[in-house]
């Protein structure tokens, strides 16, 4: 009887912390602090890929943070999506120059105006074969959680799964920076029907991890190409087995839906022409231009390699 009850509670309650293994906690206080207890920072890859927008990260990819990301991505610890989304939301705010959340309303940008211009989070896609193997798309799931956190703190945000792979790419884990650049060059495209939704000022590319920056640079290239005249960058990708999980036309998700339940949260205000402010370039928290090319404001990740935090340029 006791064994049966333990098995039942393990289905409902977390068996252990995703970062350190402490029992009965989705994420213990110590690991939560490692993930989101410090101010997100601007990170830079070395060498920095051409076209990489400014990137902010919540934490270095090491120790507990690494364990949390791997537990969510590879072991299906889906309850970790919310704390990971909260950390990603902090990196998004840092990239946009929006102060850290202090409540559910009254969030302002650096000029004192309410941060009402909508934010569109565009996740870097996983290959369809990876989604099949894992049972979910980690970056997209974290992006939904981040959008929900942003909305709860007064920043209107939505997720647009606009990107997908045009061709298969090799596993990046064993590749160097130049090899990764060559591996992903031209690999991403914007899904049909999504390009018209990308003509907005505040688009933030999001992912769970940045190492060399090659994938984020390729994602930025694909988004910028989609904003130009129609061409091969926006043509439908092939129907091969290794196409991305975003093989169908993408939609903007305004409501927050948690998988495994039917609960749907309150959507942000409907976007209107008044929300747009053409010609303005967002400034990051460090005062630098957050993406000089219209449409791609910046990029945000949960974690980046520790070396990326130590690179400073004047």
Short mmCIF file of C-alpha atoms in Angstrom, two decimals:
data_model
loop_
_atom_site.label_atom_id
_atom_site.label_comp_id
_atom_site.label_asym_id
_atom_site.label_seq_id
_atom_site.Cartn_x
_atom_site.Cartn_y
_atom_site.Cartn_z
CA UNK A 1 0.00 0.00 0.00
CA UNK A 2 2.78 2.40 0.92
CA UNK A 3 4.65 1.65 -2.33
CA UNK A 4 1.47 2.18 -4.36
CA UNK A 5 0.87 5.55 -2.67
CA UNK A 6 4.47 6.64 -3.30
CA UNK A 7 4.15 5.78 -7.01
CA UNK A 8 0.89 7.73 -7.22
CA UNK A 9 2.31 10.83 -5.56
CA UNK A 10 5.33 10.74 -7.86
CA UNK A 11 2.92 11.26 -10.76
CA UNK A 12 1.53 14.41 -9.12
CA UNK A 13 4.39 15.84 -7.08
CA UNK A 14 7.95 16.34 -8.33
CA UNK A 15 10.26 13.53 -7.26
CA UNK A 16 13.37 15.71 -7.10
CA UNK A 17 14.77 19.14 -7.89
CA UNK A 18 15.74 19.49 -11.54
CA UNK A 19 19.03 21.13 -10.60
CA UNK A 20 20.46 19.28 -7.61
CA UNK A 21 18.18 16.31 -7.02
CA UNK A 22 16.80 17.49 -3.68
CA UNK A 23 13.53 15.56 -3.08
CA UNK A 24 10.04 16.98 -3.41
CA UNK A 25 10.82 20.20 -5.25
CA UNK A 26 10.44 21.22 -8.89
CA UNK A 27 13.32 23.61 -8.28
CA UNK A 28 14.79 24.23 -4.83
CA UNK A 29 15.56 27.75 -3.60
CA UNK A 30 19.28 27.36 -4.23
CA UNK A 31 18.86 26.23 -7.83
CA UNK A 32 16.18 28.84 -8.46
CA UNK A 33 18.63 31.51 -7.30
CA UNK A 34 21.32 30.12 -9.62
CA UNK A 35 18.89 30.30 -12.52
CA UNK A 36 17.31 33.70 -11.97
CA UNK A 37 18.81 35.24 -8.87
CA UNK A 38 21.14 37.63 -10.68
CA UNK A 39 20.51 40.39 -13.18
CA UNK A 40 20.62 39.15 -16.80
CA UNK A 41 23.67 40.33 -18.69
CA UNK A 42 24.74 41.06 -22.23
CA UNK A 43 26.73 38.11 -23.56
CA UNK A 44 29.01 37.87 -26.58
CA UNK A 45 30.35 34.94 -28.53
CA UNK A 46 33.99 34.82 -29.56
CA UNK A 47 34.34 35.04 -32.45
CA UNK A 48 31.04 36.85 -32.85
CA UNK A 49 29.08 35.67 -35.91
CA UNK A 50 28.15 38.27 -38.46
CA UNK A 51 24.55 39.40 -38.07
CA UNK A 52 24.19 38.26 -34.47
CA UNK A 53 21.85 40.69 -32.67
CA UNK A 54 22.58 41.77 -29.08
CA UNK A 55 22.04 38.78 -26.80
CA UNK A 56 21.17 38.80 -23.10
CA UNK A 57 21.32 35.72 -20.88
CA UNK A 58 19.94 35.02 -17.43
CA UNK A 59 22.74 32.75 -16.18
CA UNK A 60 25.97 31.00 -17.14
CA UNK A 61 25.57 27.49 -18.49
CA UNK A 62 27.19 25.56 -15.65
CA UNK A 63 26.42 23.44 -12.61
CA UNK A 64 22.77 23.68 -11.49
CA UNK A 65 21.70 25.76 -14.50
CA UNK A 66 23.11 23.18 -16.89
CA UNK A 67 21.37 20.40 -14.99
CA UNK A 68 18.02 22.22 -15.09
CA UNK A 69 18.19 22.85 -18.84
CA UNK A 70 19.15 19.25 -19.56
CA UNK A 71 16.41 17.90 -17.30
CA UNK A 72 13.82 19.96 -19.17
CA UNK A 73 15.19 19.28 -22.65
CA UNK A 74 16.31 15.68 -22.51
CA UNK A 75 14.49 14.10 -19.57
CA UNK A 76 11.06 15.66 -20.06
CA UNK A 77 10.90 17.52 -16.73
CA UNK A 78 8.18 19.78 -18.12
CA UNK A 79 7.39 21.43 -14.79
CA UNK A 80 10.71 23.26 -15.16
CA UNK A 81 9.33 25.23 -18.11
CA UNK A 82 7.84 27.87 -15.81
CA UNK A 83 11.03 28.78 -13.87
CA UNK A 84 13.00 28.61 -17.10
CA UNK A 85 10.43 30.91 -18.71
CA UNK A 86 10.72 33.35 -15.82
CA UNK A 87 14.49 33.46 -16.31
CA UNK A 88 14.07 33.96 -20.06
CA UNK A 89 11.56 36.76 -19.47
CA UNK A 90 14.17 38.54 -17.37
CA UNK A 91 16.67 38.30 -20.25
CA UNK A 92 14.04 39.65 -22.66
CA UNK A 93 13.36 42.63 -20.38
CA UNK A 94 17.09 43.31 -20.12
CA UNK A 95 17.47 43.27 -23.89
CA UNK A 96 14.57 45.65 -24.37
CA UNK A 97 15.67 47.98 -21.59
CA UNK A 98 12.56 47.29 -19.51
CA UNK A 99 13.28 47.34 -15.75
CA UNK A 100 12.98 44.16 -13.75
CA UNK A 101 9.42 43.20 -12.82
CA UNK A 102 8.09 44.75 -9.62
CA UNK A 103 4.42 43.96 -9.96
CA UNK A 104 1.63 43.24 -12.37
CA UNK A 105 1.28 46.73 -13.78
CA UNK A 106 3.03 50.01 -14.10
CA UNK A 107 6.12 48.65 -15.89
CA UNK A 108 7.88 51.43 -17.77
CA UNK A 109 10.69 51.63 -20.26
CA UNK A 110 13.79 53.75 -19.75
CA UNK A 111 11.99 56.90 -20.87
CA UNK A 112 9.27 56.63 -18.24
CA UNK A 113 6.57 55.60 -20.72
CA UNK A 114 4.60 52.46 -20.05
CA UNK A 115 6.03 49.49 -21.95
CA UNK A 116 2.94 48.93 -24.08
CA UNK A 117 4.51 48.26 -27.48
CA UNK A 118 3.98 44.53 -28.03
CA UNK A 119 6.85 42.08 -27.90
CA UNK A 120 6.92 39.13 -30.27
CA UNK A 121 9.01 36.19 -29.10
CA UNK A 122 10.29 34.06 -31.98
CA UNK A 123 11.79 30.77 -30.73
CA UNK A 124 14.62 29.01 -32.52
CA UNK A 125 13.07 25.77 -33.82
CA UNK A 126 14.04 22.22 -33.04
CA UNK A 127 14.31 19.66 -35.82
CA UNK A 128 11.28 17.42 -36.16
CA UNK A 129 13.37 14.34 -35.41
CA UNK A 130 14.53 15.94 -32.13
CA UNK A 131 10.95 16.83 -31.20
CA UNK A 132 9.89 13.23 -31.85
CA UNK A 133 12.72 11.90 -29.72
CA UNK A 134 12.12 14.31 -26.82
CA UNK A 135 8.36 14.49 -27.04
CA UNK A 136 8.35 18.30 -27.04
CA UNK A 137 10.07 21.40 -28.41
CA UNK A 138 12.02 22.83 -25.42
CA UNK A 139 12.69 26.34 -26.73
CA UNK A 140 9.10 26.84 -27.82
CA UNK A 141 7.72 25.62 -24.50
CA UNK A 142 10.03 27.97 -22.57
CA UNK A 143 9.03 30.83 -24.89
CA UNK A 144 5.35 30.32 -24.02
CA UNK A 145 6.18 30.41 -20.32
CA UNK A 146 8.29 33.56 -20.81
CA UNK A 147 5.49 35.31 -22.70
CA UNK A 148 3.10 34.52 -19.87
CA UNK A 149 5.54 35.91 -17.30
CA UNK A 150 6.03 39.09 -19.34
CA UNK A 151 2.29 39.63 -19.59
CA UNK A 152 1.83 39.09 -15.85
CA UNK A 153 4.35 41.87 -15.24
CA UNK A 154 2.80 44.39 -17.63
CA UNK A 155 4.71 43.73 -20.86
CA UNK A 156 2.36 42.63 -23.69
CA UNK A 157 3.99 39.64 -25.33
CA UNK A 158 3.10 36.80 -27.67
CA UNK A 159 4.90 33.85 -29.26
CA UNK A 160 5.23 33.39 -33.01
CA UNK A 161 6.71 30.04 -34.04
CA UNK A 162 7.74 31.50 -37.38
CA UNK A 163 11.02 29.71 -38.03
CA UNK A 164 11.62 26.19 -39.27
CA UNK A 165 14.48 24.28 -40.85
CA UNK A 166 14.76 24.23 -44.62
CA UNK A 167 17.23 21.34 -44.59
CA UNK A 168 18.75 18.88 -42.14
CA UNK A 169 21.69 20.01 -40.01
CA UNK A 170 24.30 17.94 -38.20
CA UNK A 171 24.41 17.61 -34.44
CA UNK A 172 26.18 20.76 -33.23
CA UNK A 173 27.54 19.33 -29.97
CA UNK A 174 30.91 18.26 -31.37
CA UNK A 175 31.46 21.19 -33.73
CA UNK A 176 33.61 24.29 -33.34
CA UNK A 177 32.44 27.84 -34.01
CA UNK A 178 33.35 27.87 -37.73
CA UNK A 179 31.90 24.41 -38.25
CA UNK A 180 28.67 25.46 -36.58
CA UNK A 181 28.41 28.53 -38.80
CA UNK A 182 28.81 26.35 -41.89
CA UNK A 183 26.41 23.75 -40.53
CA UNK A 184 23.48 26.16 -40.05
CA UNK A 185 24.18 28.59 -42.91
CA UNK A 186 20.93 29.00 -44.85
CA UNK A 187 19.25 26.28 -42.80
CA UNK A 188 16.37 28.35 -41.41
CA UNK A 189 13.44 30.02 -43.13
CA UNK A 190 10.22 31.75 -42.13
CA UNK A 191 7.10 29.63 -42.47
CA UNK A 192 4.58 30.65 -45.14
CA UNK A 193 2.08 33.16 -43.80
CA UNK A 194 4.35 34.37 -41.02
CA UNK A 195 6.44 36.99 -42.83
CA UNK A 196 3.72 39.65 -42.67
CA UNK A 197 3.61 39.30 -38.88
CA UNK A 198 7.33 40.07 -38.57
CA UNK A 199 7.10 43.69 -39.67
CA UNK A 200 7.10 45.02 -36.12
CA UNK A 201 9.65 46.89 -34.07
CA UNK A 202 10.04 44.56 -31.11
CA UNK A 203 10.91 41.06 -32.26
CA UNK A 204 13.02 39.04 -29.85
CA UNK A 205 14.66 35.80 -30.92
CA UNK A 206 14.67 33.35 -28.02
CA UNK A 207 16.41 30.07 -27.27
CA UNK A 208 17.36 28.07 -24.22
CA UNK A 209 21.13 28.26 -24.75
CA UNK A 210 23.78 30.21 -26.66
CA UNK A 211 27.26 28.78 -27.16
CA UNK A 212 28.83 30.14 -30.38
CA UNK A 213 25.85 32.26 -31.47
CA UNK A 214 25.73 30.58 -34.89
CA UNK A 215 22.10 29.45 -34.65
CA UNK A 216 20.84 32.81 -33.37
CA UNK A 217 22.73 34.60 -36.15
CA UNK A 218 21.11 32.31 -38.72
CA UNK A 219 17.69 32.89 -37.15
CA UNK A 220 18.22 36.66 -37.39
CA UNK A 221 19.23 36.30 -41.04
CA UNK A 222 16.08 34.34 -41.84
CA UNK A 223 13.84 36.91 -40.15
CA UNK A 224 15.52 39.81 -41.93
CA UNK A 225 15.29 38.01 -45.28
CA UNK A 226 11.56 37.45 -44.74
CA UNK A 227 11.03 41.18 -44.38
CA UNK A 228 12.39 41.82 -47.87
CA UNK A 229 10.99 40.97 -51.30
CA UNK A 230 9.71 37.38 -51.66
CA UNK A 231 12.47 34.99 -52.53
CA UNK A 232 13.90 31.61 -51.73
CA UNK A 233 14.19 32.50 -48.03
CA UNK A 234 10.41 32.50 -47.66
CA UNK A 235 9.57 29.65 -49.99
CA UNK A 236 8.08 26.51 -48.47
CA UNK A 237 10.68 24.08 -47.25
CA UNK A 238 10.83 20.52 -48.46
CA UNK A 239 8.85 17.75 -46.85
CA UNK A 240 11.88 15.75 -45.75
CA UNK A 241 11.94 13.86 -42.49
CA UNK A 242 14.34 16.35 -40.92
CA UNK A 243 12.20 19.42 -41.49
CA UNK A 244 11.62 21.48 -38.40
CA UNK A 245 8.70 21.14 -36.01
CA UNK A 246 7.30 24.35 -37.54
CA UNK A 247 6.28 22.73 -40.82
CA UNK A 248 2.86 24.35 -40.94
CA UNK A 249 1.94 28.03 -41.08
CA UNK A 250 2.67 29.61 -37.71
CA UNK A 251 0.25 31.60 -35.61
CA UNK A 252 0.66 34.21 -32.93
CA UNK A 253 -0.26 32.72 -29.56
CA UNK A 254 -1.89 35.45 -27.51
CA UNK A 255 -3.20 33.25 -24.71
CA UNK A 256 -1.05 31.19 -22.40
CA UNK A 257 -1.86 27.50 -22.45
CA UNK A 258 -0.15 25.03 -20.16
CA UNK A 259 0.10 21.59 -21.74
CA UNK A 260 -1.59 18.93 -19.72
CA UNK A 261 -4.47 21.17 -18.65
CA UNK A 262 -7.29 23.05 -20.27
CA UNK A 263 -6.60 26.26 -18.40
CA UNK A 264 -6.19 29.32 -20.60
CA UNK A 265 -4.90 32.60 -19.27
CA UNK A 266 -6.01 36.11 -20.14
CA UNK A 267 -4.54 37.30 -23.45
CA UNK A 268 -2.70 40.60 -23.81
CA UNK A 269 -4.32 43.61 -25.51
CA UNK A 270 -4.98 43.24 -29.20
CA UNK A 271 -2.19 44.72 -31.28
CA UNK A 272 -3.11 47.80 -33.21
CA UNK A 273 -1.43 50.38 -35.36
CA UNK A 274 -1.14 52.60 -32.31
CA UNK A 275 1.19 50.04 -30.76
CA UNK A 276 3.70 50.45 -33.53
CA UNK A 277 6.33 53.14 -33.43
CA UNK A 278 8.12 53.00 -36.79
CA UNK A 279 11.62 54.37 -36.97
CA UNK A 280 12.46 53.80 -33.32
CA UNK A 281 15.36 51.58 -32.34
CA UNK A 282 15.12 49.90 -28.98
CA UNK A 283 17.96 50.35 -26.51
CA UNK A 284 19.18 47.51 -24.39
CA UNK A 285 19.80 47.70 -20.69
CA UNK A 286 23.47 48.48 -21.38
CA UNK A 287 22.51 51.48 -23.52
CA UNK A 288 23.52 49.86 -26.80
CA UNK A 289 21.23 49.69 -29.78
CA UNK A 290 19.20 46.51 -29.45
CA UNK A 291 19.33 45.47 -33.06
CA UNK A 292 19.80 48.15 -35.71
CA UNK A 293 17.85 46.27 -38.36
CA UNK A 294 14.08 46.86 -38.14
CA UNK A 295 12.24 43.78 -37.00
CA UNK A 296 15.02 42.06 -35.08
CA UNK A 297 15.44 43.97 -31.86
CA UNK A 298 17.54 41.56 -29.85
CA UNK A 299 17.92 37.98 -28.73
CA UNK A 300 17.49 36.42 -25.30
CA UNK A 301 18.48 33.05 -23.87
CA UNK A 302 18.17 31.32 -20.55
CA UNK A 303 21.88 30.54 -20.41
CA UNK A 304 25.12 31.15 -22.28
CA UNK A 305 28.58 29.68 -22.01
CA UNK A 306 30.51 31.12 -19.03
CA UNK A 307 33.11 32.59 -21.40
CA UNK A 308 30.41 34.68 -23.08
CA UNK A 309 29.80 36.50 -19.80
CA UNK A 310 33.44 37.50 -19.53
CA UNK A 311 33.77 39.19 -22.91
CA UNK A 312 33.55 43.00 -22.77
CA UNK A 313 34.17 45.43 -25.57
CA UNK A 314 34.18 49.20 -25.55
#
